[in-house]
Short mmCIF file of C-alpha atoms in Angstrom, two decimals:
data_model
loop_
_atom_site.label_atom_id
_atom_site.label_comp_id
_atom_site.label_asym_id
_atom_site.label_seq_id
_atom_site.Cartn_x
_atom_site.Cartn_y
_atom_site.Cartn_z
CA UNK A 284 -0.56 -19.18 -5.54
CA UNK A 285 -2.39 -15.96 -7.00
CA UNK A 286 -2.26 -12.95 -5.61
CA UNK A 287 -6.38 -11.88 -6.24
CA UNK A 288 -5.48 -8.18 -4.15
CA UNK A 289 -4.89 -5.83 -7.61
CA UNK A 290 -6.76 -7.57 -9.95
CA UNK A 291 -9.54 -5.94 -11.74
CA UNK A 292 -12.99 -6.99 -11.39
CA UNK A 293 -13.03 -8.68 -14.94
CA UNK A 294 -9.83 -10.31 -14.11
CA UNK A 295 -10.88 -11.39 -10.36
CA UNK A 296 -14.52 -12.95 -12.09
CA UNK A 297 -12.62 -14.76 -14.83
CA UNK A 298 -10.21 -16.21 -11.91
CA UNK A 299 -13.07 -17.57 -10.43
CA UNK A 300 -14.66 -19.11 -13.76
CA UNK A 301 -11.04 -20.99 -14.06
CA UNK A 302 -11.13 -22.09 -10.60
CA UNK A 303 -14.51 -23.96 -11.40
CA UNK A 304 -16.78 -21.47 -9.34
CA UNK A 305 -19.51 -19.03 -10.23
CA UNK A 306 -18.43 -15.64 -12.07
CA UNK A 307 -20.57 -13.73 -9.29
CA UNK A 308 -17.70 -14.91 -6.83
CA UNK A 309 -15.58 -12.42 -8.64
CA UNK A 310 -18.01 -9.80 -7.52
CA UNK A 311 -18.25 -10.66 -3.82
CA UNK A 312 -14.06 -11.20 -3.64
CA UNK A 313 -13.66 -7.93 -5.17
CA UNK A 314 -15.72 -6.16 -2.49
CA UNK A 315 -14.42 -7.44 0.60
CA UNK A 316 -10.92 -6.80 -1.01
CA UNK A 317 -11.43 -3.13 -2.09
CA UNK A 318 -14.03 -1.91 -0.10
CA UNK A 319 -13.80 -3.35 3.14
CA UNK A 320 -10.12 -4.38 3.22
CA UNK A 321 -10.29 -7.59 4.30
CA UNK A 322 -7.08 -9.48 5.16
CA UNK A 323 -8.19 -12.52 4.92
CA UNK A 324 -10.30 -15.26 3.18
CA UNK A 325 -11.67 -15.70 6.77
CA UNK A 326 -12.63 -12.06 6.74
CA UNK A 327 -15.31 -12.83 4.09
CA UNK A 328 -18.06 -14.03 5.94
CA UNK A 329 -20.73 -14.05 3.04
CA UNK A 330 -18.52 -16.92 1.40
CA UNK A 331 -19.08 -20.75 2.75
CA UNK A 332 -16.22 -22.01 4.29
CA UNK A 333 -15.47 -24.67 2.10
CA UNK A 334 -15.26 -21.97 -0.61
CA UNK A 335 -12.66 -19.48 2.26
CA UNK A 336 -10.72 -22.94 2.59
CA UNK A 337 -10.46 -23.75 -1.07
CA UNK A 338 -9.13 -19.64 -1.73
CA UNK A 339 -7.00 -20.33 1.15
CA UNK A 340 -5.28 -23.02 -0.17
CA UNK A 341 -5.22 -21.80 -3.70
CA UNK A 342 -4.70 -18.28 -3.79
CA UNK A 343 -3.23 -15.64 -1.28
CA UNK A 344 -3.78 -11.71 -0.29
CA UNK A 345 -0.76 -10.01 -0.17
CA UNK A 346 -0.59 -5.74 -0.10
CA UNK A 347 1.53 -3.13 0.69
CA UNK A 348 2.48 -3.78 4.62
CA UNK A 349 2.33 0.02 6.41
CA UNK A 350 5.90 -0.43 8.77
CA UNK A 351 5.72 3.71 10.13
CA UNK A 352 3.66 6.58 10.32
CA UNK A 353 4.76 10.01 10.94
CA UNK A 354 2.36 13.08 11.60
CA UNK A 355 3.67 16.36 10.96
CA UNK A 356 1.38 17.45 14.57
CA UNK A 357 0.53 20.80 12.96
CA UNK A 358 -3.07 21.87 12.55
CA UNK A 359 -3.55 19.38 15.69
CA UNK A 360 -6.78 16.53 14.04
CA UNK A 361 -5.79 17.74 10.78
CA UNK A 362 -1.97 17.03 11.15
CA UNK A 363 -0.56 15.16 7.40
CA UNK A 364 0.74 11.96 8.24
CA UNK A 365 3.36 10.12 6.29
CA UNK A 366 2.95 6.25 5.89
CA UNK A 367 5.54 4.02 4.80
CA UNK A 368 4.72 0.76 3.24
CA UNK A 369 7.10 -2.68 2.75
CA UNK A 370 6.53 -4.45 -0.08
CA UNK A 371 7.09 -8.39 -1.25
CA UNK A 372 10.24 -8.01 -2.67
CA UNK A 373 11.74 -6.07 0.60
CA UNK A 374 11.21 -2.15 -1.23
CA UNK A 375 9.53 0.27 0.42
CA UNK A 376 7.13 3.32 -0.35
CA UNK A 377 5.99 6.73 0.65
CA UNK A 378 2.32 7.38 0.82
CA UNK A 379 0.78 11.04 2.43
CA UNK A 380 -2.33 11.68 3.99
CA UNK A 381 -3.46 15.59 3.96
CA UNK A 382 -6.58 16.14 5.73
CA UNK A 383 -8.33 20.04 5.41
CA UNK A 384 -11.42 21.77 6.36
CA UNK A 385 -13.76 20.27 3.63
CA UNK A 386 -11.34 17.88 2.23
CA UNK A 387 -9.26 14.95 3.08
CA UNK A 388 -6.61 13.81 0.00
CA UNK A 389 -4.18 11.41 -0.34
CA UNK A 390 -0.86 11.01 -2.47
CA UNK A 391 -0.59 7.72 -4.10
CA UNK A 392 3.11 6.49 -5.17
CA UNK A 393 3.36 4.42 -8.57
CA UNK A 394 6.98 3.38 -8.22
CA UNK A 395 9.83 2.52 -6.43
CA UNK A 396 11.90 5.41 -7.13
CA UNK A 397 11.78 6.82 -10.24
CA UNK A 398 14.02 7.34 -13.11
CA UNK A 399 13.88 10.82 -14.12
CA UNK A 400 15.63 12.22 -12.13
CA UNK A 401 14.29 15.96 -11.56
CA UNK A 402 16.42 17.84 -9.63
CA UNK A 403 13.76 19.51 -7.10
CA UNK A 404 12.65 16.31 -6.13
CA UNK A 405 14.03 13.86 -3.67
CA UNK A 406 12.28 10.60 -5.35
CA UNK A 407 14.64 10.94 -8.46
CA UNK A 408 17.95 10.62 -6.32
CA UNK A 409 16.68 7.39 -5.16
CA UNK A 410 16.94 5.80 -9.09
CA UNK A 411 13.86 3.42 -10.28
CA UNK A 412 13.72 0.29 -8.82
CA UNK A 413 10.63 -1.11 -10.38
CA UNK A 414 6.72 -0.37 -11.04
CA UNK A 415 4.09 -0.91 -8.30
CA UNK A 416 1.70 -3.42 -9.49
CA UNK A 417 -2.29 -2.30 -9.39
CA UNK A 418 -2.78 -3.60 -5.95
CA UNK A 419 0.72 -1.63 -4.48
CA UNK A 420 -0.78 1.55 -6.17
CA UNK A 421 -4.75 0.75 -4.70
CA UNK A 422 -3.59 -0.90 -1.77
CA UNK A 423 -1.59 2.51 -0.40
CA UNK A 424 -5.64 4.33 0.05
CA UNK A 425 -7.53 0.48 1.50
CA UNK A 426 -4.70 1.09 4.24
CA UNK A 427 -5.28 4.62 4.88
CA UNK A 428 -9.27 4.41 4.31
CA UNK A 429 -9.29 1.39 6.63
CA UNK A 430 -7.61 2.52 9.10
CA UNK A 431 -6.67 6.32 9.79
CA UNK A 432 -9.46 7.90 7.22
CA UNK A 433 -12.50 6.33 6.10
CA UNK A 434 -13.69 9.33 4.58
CA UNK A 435 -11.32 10.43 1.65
CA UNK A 436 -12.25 12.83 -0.51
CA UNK A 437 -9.86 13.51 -2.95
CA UNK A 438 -6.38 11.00 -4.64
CA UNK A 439 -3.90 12.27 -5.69
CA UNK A 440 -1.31 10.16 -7.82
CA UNK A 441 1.91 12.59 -7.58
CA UNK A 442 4.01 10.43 -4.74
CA UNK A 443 7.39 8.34 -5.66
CA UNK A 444 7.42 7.60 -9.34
CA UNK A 445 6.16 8.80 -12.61
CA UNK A 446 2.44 7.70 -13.10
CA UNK A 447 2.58 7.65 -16.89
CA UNK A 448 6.30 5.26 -16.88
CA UNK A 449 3.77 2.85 -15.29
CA UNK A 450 0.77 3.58 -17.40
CA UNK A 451 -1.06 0.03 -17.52
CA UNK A 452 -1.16 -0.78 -13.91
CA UNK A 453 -1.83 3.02 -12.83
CA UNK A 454 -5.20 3.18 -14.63
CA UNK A 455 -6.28 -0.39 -13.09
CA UNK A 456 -5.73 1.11 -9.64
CA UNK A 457 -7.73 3.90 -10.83
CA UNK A 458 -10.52 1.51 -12.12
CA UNK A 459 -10.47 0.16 -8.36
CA UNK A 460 -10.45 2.93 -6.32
CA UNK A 461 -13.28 5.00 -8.53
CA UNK A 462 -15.32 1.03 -8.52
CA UNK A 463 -18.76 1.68 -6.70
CA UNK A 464 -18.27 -1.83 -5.64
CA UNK A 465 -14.52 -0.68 -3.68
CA UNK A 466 -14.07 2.84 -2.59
CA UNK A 467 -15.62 4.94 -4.76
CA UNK A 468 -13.95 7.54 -5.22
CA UNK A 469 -15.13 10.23 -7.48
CA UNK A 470 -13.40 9.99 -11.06
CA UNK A 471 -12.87 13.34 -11.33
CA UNK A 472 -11.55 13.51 -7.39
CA UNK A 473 -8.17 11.49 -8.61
CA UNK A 474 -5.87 13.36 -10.38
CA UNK A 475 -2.71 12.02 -11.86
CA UNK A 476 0.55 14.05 -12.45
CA UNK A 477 2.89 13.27 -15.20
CA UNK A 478 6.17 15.00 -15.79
CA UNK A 479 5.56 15.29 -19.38
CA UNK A 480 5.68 12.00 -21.33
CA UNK A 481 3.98 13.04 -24.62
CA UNK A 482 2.76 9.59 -25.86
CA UNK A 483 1.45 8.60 -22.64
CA UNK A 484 -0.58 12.35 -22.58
CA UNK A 485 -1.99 11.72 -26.28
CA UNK A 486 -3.17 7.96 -25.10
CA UNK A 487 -4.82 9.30 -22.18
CA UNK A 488 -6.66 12.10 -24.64
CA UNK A 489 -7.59 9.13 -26.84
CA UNK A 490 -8.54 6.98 -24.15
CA UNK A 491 -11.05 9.53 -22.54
CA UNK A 492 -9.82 8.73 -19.18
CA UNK A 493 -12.15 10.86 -16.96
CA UNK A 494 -9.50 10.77 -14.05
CA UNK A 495 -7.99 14.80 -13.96
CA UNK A 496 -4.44 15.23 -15.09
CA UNK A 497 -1.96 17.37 -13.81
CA UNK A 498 1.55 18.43 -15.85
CA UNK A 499 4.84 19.34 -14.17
CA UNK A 500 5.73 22.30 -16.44
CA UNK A 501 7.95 24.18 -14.06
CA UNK A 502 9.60 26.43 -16.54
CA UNK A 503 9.15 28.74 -19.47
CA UNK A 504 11.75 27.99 -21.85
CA UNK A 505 13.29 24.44 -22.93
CA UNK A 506 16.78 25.71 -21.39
CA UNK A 507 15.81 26.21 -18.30
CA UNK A 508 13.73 22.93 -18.05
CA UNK A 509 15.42 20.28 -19.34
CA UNK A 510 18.20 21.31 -16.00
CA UNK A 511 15.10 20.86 -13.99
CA UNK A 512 13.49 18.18 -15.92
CA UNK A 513 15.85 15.90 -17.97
CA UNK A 514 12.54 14.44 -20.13
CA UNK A 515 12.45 17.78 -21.41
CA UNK A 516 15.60 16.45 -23.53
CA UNK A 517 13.27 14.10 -24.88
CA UNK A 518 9.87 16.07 -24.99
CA UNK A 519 10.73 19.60 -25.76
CA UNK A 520 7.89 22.30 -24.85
CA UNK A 521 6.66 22.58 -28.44
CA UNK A 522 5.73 18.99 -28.05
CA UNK A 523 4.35 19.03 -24.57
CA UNK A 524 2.20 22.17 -25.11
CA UNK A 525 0.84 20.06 -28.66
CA UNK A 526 -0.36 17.06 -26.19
CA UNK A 527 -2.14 18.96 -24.05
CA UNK A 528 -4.15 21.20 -26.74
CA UNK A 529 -4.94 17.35 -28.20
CA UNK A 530 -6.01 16.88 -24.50
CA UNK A 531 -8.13 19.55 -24.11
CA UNK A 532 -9.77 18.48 -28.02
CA UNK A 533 -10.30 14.91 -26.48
CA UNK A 534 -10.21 15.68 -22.75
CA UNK A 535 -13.44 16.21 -20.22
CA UNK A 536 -11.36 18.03 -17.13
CA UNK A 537 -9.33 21.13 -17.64
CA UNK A 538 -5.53 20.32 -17.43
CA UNK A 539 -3.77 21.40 -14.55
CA UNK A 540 -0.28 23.32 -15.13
CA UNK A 541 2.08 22.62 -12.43
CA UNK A 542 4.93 24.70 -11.95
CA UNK A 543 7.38 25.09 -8.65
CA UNK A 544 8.45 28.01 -8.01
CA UNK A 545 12.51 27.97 -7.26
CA UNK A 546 14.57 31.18 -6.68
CA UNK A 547 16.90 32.73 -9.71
CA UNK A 548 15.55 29.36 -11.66
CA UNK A 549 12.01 30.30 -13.10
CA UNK A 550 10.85 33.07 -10.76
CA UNK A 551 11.21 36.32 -12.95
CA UNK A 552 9.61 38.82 -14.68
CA UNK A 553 10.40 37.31 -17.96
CA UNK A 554 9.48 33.90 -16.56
CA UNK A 555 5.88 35.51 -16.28
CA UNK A 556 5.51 36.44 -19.42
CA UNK A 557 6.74 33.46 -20.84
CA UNK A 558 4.04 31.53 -18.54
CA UNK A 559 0.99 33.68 -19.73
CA UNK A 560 1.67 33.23 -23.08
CA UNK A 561 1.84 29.56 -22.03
CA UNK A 562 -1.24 29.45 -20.60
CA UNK A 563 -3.37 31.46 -23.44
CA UNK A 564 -1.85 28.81 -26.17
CA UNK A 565 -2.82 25.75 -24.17
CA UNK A 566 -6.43 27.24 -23.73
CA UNK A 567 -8.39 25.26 -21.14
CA UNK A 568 -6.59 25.10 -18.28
CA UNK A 569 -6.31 26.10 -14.27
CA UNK A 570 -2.16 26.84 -13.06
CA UNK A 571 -0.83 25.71 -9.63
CA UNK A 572 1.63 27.22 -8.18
CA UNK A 573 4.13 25.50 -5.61
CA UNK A 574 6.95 27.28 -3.56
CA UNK A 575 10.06 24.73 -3.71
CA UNK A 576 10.75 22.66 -0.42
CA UNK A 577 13.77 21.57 0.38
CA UNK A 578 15.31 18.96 -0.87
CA UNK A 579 18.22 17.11 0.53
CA UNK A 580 21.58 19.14 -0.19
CA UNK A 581 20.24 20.40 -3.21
CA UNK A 582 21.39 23.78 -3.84
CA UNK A 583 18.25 25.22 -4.74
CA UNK A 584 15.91 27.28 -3.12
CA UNK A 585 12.40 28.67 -2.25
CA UNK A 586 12.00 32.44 -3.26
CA UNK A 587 11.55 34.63 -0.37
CA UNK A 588 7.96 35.84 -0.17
CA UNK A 589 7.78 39.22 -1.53
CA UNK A 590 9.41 37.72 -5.26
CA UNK A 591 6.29 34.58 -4.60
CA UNK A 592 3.80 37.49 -4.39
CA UNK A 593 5.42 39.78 -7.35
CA UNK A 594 5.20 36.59 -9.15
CA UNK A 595 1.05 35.54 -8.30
CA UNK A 596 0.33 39.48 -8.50
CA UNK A 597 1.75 39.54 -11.88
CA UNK A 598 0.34 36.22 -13.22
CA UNK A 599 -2.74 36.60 -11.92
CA UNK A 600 -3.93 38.47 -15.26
CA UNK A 601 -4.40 35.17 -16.89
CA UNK A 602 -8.28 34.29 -16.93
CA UNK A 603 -8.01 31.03 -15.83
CA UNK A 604 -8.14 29.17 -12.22
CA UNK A 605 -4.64 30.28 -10.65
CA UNK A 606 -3.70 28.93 -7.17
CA UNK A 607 -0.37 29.10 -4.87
CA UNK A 608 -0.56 25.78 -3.29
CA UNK A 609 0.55 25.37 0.31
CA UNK A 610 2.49 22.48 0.72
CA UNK A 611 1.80 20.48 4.15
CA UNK A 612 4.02 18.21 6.41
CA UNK A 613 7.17 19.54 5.13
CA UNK A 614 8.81 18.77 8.89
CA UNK A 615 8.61 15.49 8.07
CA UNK A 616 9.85 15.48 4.61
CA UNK A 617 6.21 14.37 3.54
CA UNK A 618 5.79 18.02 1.45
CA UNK A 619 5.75 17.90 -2.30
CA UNK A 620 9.23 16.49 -3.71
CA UNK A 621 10.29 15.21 -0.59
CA UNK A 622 9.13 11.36 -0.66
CA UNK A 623 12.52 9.17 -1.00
CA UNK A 624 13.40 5.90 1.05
CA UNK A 625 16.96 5.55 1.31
CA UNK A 626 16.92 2.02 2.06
CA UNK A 627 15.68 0.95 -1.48
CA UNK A 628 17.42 -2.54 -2.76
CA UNK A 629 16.02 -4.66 -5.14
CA UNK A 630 18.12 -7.82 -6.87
CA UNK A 631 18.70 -6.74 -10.30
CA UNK A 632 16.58 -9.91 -11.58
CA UNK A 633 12.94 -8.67 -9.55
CA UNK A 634 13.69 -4.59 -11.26
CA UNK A 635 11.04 -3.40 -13.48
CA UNK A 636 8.45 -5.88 -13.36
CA UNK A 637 4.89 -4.75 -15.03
#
């Protein structure tokens, strides 16, 4: 039987144009799926129920299954909460929920693991054991929406995995969660992180995704980042800084320059100046900066506070948006490069599916 949670709304219409039924049905399935989260046929009361038996009996609803949620209980209502989801094949995911003031985001995984193994994050240790489909992606915010948050503001795709390894189904999620006809969310409200794949970035130019995107740089100098970053073998910075001026030729959002800030790594004066001139060559462009959390038994570390504020003092000549982000629900490893799930096993025939 078909699995109809994940498909798009083109895909879900032409389903029902195979299955002998009006293409409107497509419409109607789509909305109780992605913008009311129904479970079940039954759920869809606007269908007959000869039509809820005949989906019953030919197709099926399956999503991401939430098995735990942890709050981190600081801020009291606005506590993040960390919610871990099973999936089909017996993997499981990370997904976070960080509510503030005027804004309530959440952090979307793409994969089950990932493969590039960064060394300030915990998701690389874990390895990649395959791609989410669409509806694992989408399905991670119906949960949350449904049932802790109706009202999210903001999506952010930077949980386990690497967006742009899973390119295909990451944009279809997109194209349900920004659907007037599911949740709606704002197009330029989701913002997906990549650690640097240069094709992928040049695509996404040429594609004119309106979505915001959001590059790990994380160091100055090719040295330094391809120990942090091993894709930097691959994509040196000459390369990665060329995608993102063809971004900002094709692109409607201003690209956002990530960069974690880890002590004796990439926190000096030099660093600085390496960063500025960074930032003036790419053009268009807002920098965030992120204080490392811990990671495991990694042996790196966050800079003590006076070197974080010699470092924002000093960058904060460049004349574009410049932020030190504060990372929440770090007590319960829910803080950015903290998502991993050590209990990941997948039989070697189900890895990688797209």
């Amino acid at each position: 039987m078909e699995n109809l949670f994940g498909l798009s709304l083109d895909a879900l219409s032409a389903w029902f144009e195979t299955a002998g039924e009006k293409k409107f049905r497509g419409t109607q399935v789509y909305k109780w799926l992605y913008k009311f989260g129904a479970d079940s046929f039954d759920d869809m009361t606007d269908l007959s129920k000869a039509l809820r038996e005949k989906l019953a009996a030919s197709a099926t609803i399956i999503k991401p299954l939430p098995v735990s949620v942890l709050s981190s209980g600081e801020n009291g209502s606005q506590a993040a909460q960390k919610i871990m989801f099973d999936l089909p094949d017996g993997l499981r995911i990370e997904s976070v929920y960080i509510p503030e003031d005027d804004r309530k985001t959440v952090c979307l995984s793409t994969q089950a693991g990932c493969a590039l193994g960064c060394v300030f994050c915990a998701t690389g240790t874990m390895g990649l054991s395959r791609n989410l489909t669409a509806g694992e992606i989408a399905g991670q915010l119906i949960h949350i929406r449904k049932h802790i948050d109706p009202d999210i503001t903001n999506v952010v795709l930077m949980g386990m995995g690497e967006p742009f390894q899973n390119y295909d189904n990451t944009m279809t999620a997109c194209e349900i969660l920004t659907s007037q006809n599911g949740p709606g969310v704002g197009k330029k409200k989701i913002t997906i992180s990549t650690a640097g794949l240069v094709p992928e970035i040049i695509r996404y130019a040429d594609e004119r995704r309106q979505y915001s995107l959001a590059v790990s740089l994380n160091a100055t100098d090719d040295d330094t980042r391809r120990k942090l970053m091993p894709i930097a073998k691959k994509y040196p910075l000459k390369e990665l800084l060329s995608s993102l001026k063809h971004y900002n030729a094709h692109g409607r959002n201003r690209v956002t320059l990530e960069y974690v800030l880890i002590s004796g790594v990439n926190d000096s004066t030099d660093d600085v100046k390496r960063l500025i001139k960074i930032v003036s060559s790419v053009g268009r462009c807002k920098v965030n900066v992120i204080v490392f959390n811990p990671v495991g038994h990694s042996p790196l570390r966050a800079p003590e506070n006076e070197t974080t504020e010699r470092f924002m003092k000093q960058l904060s000549v460049i004349n574009v948006p410049l932020t030190l982000r504060k990372s929440r629900g770090s007590n319960i490893a829910a803080a950015c490069g903290q998502l991993a799930v050590k209990s990941n096993t997948v039989p070697s025939a189900n890895k990688n599916p797209s």
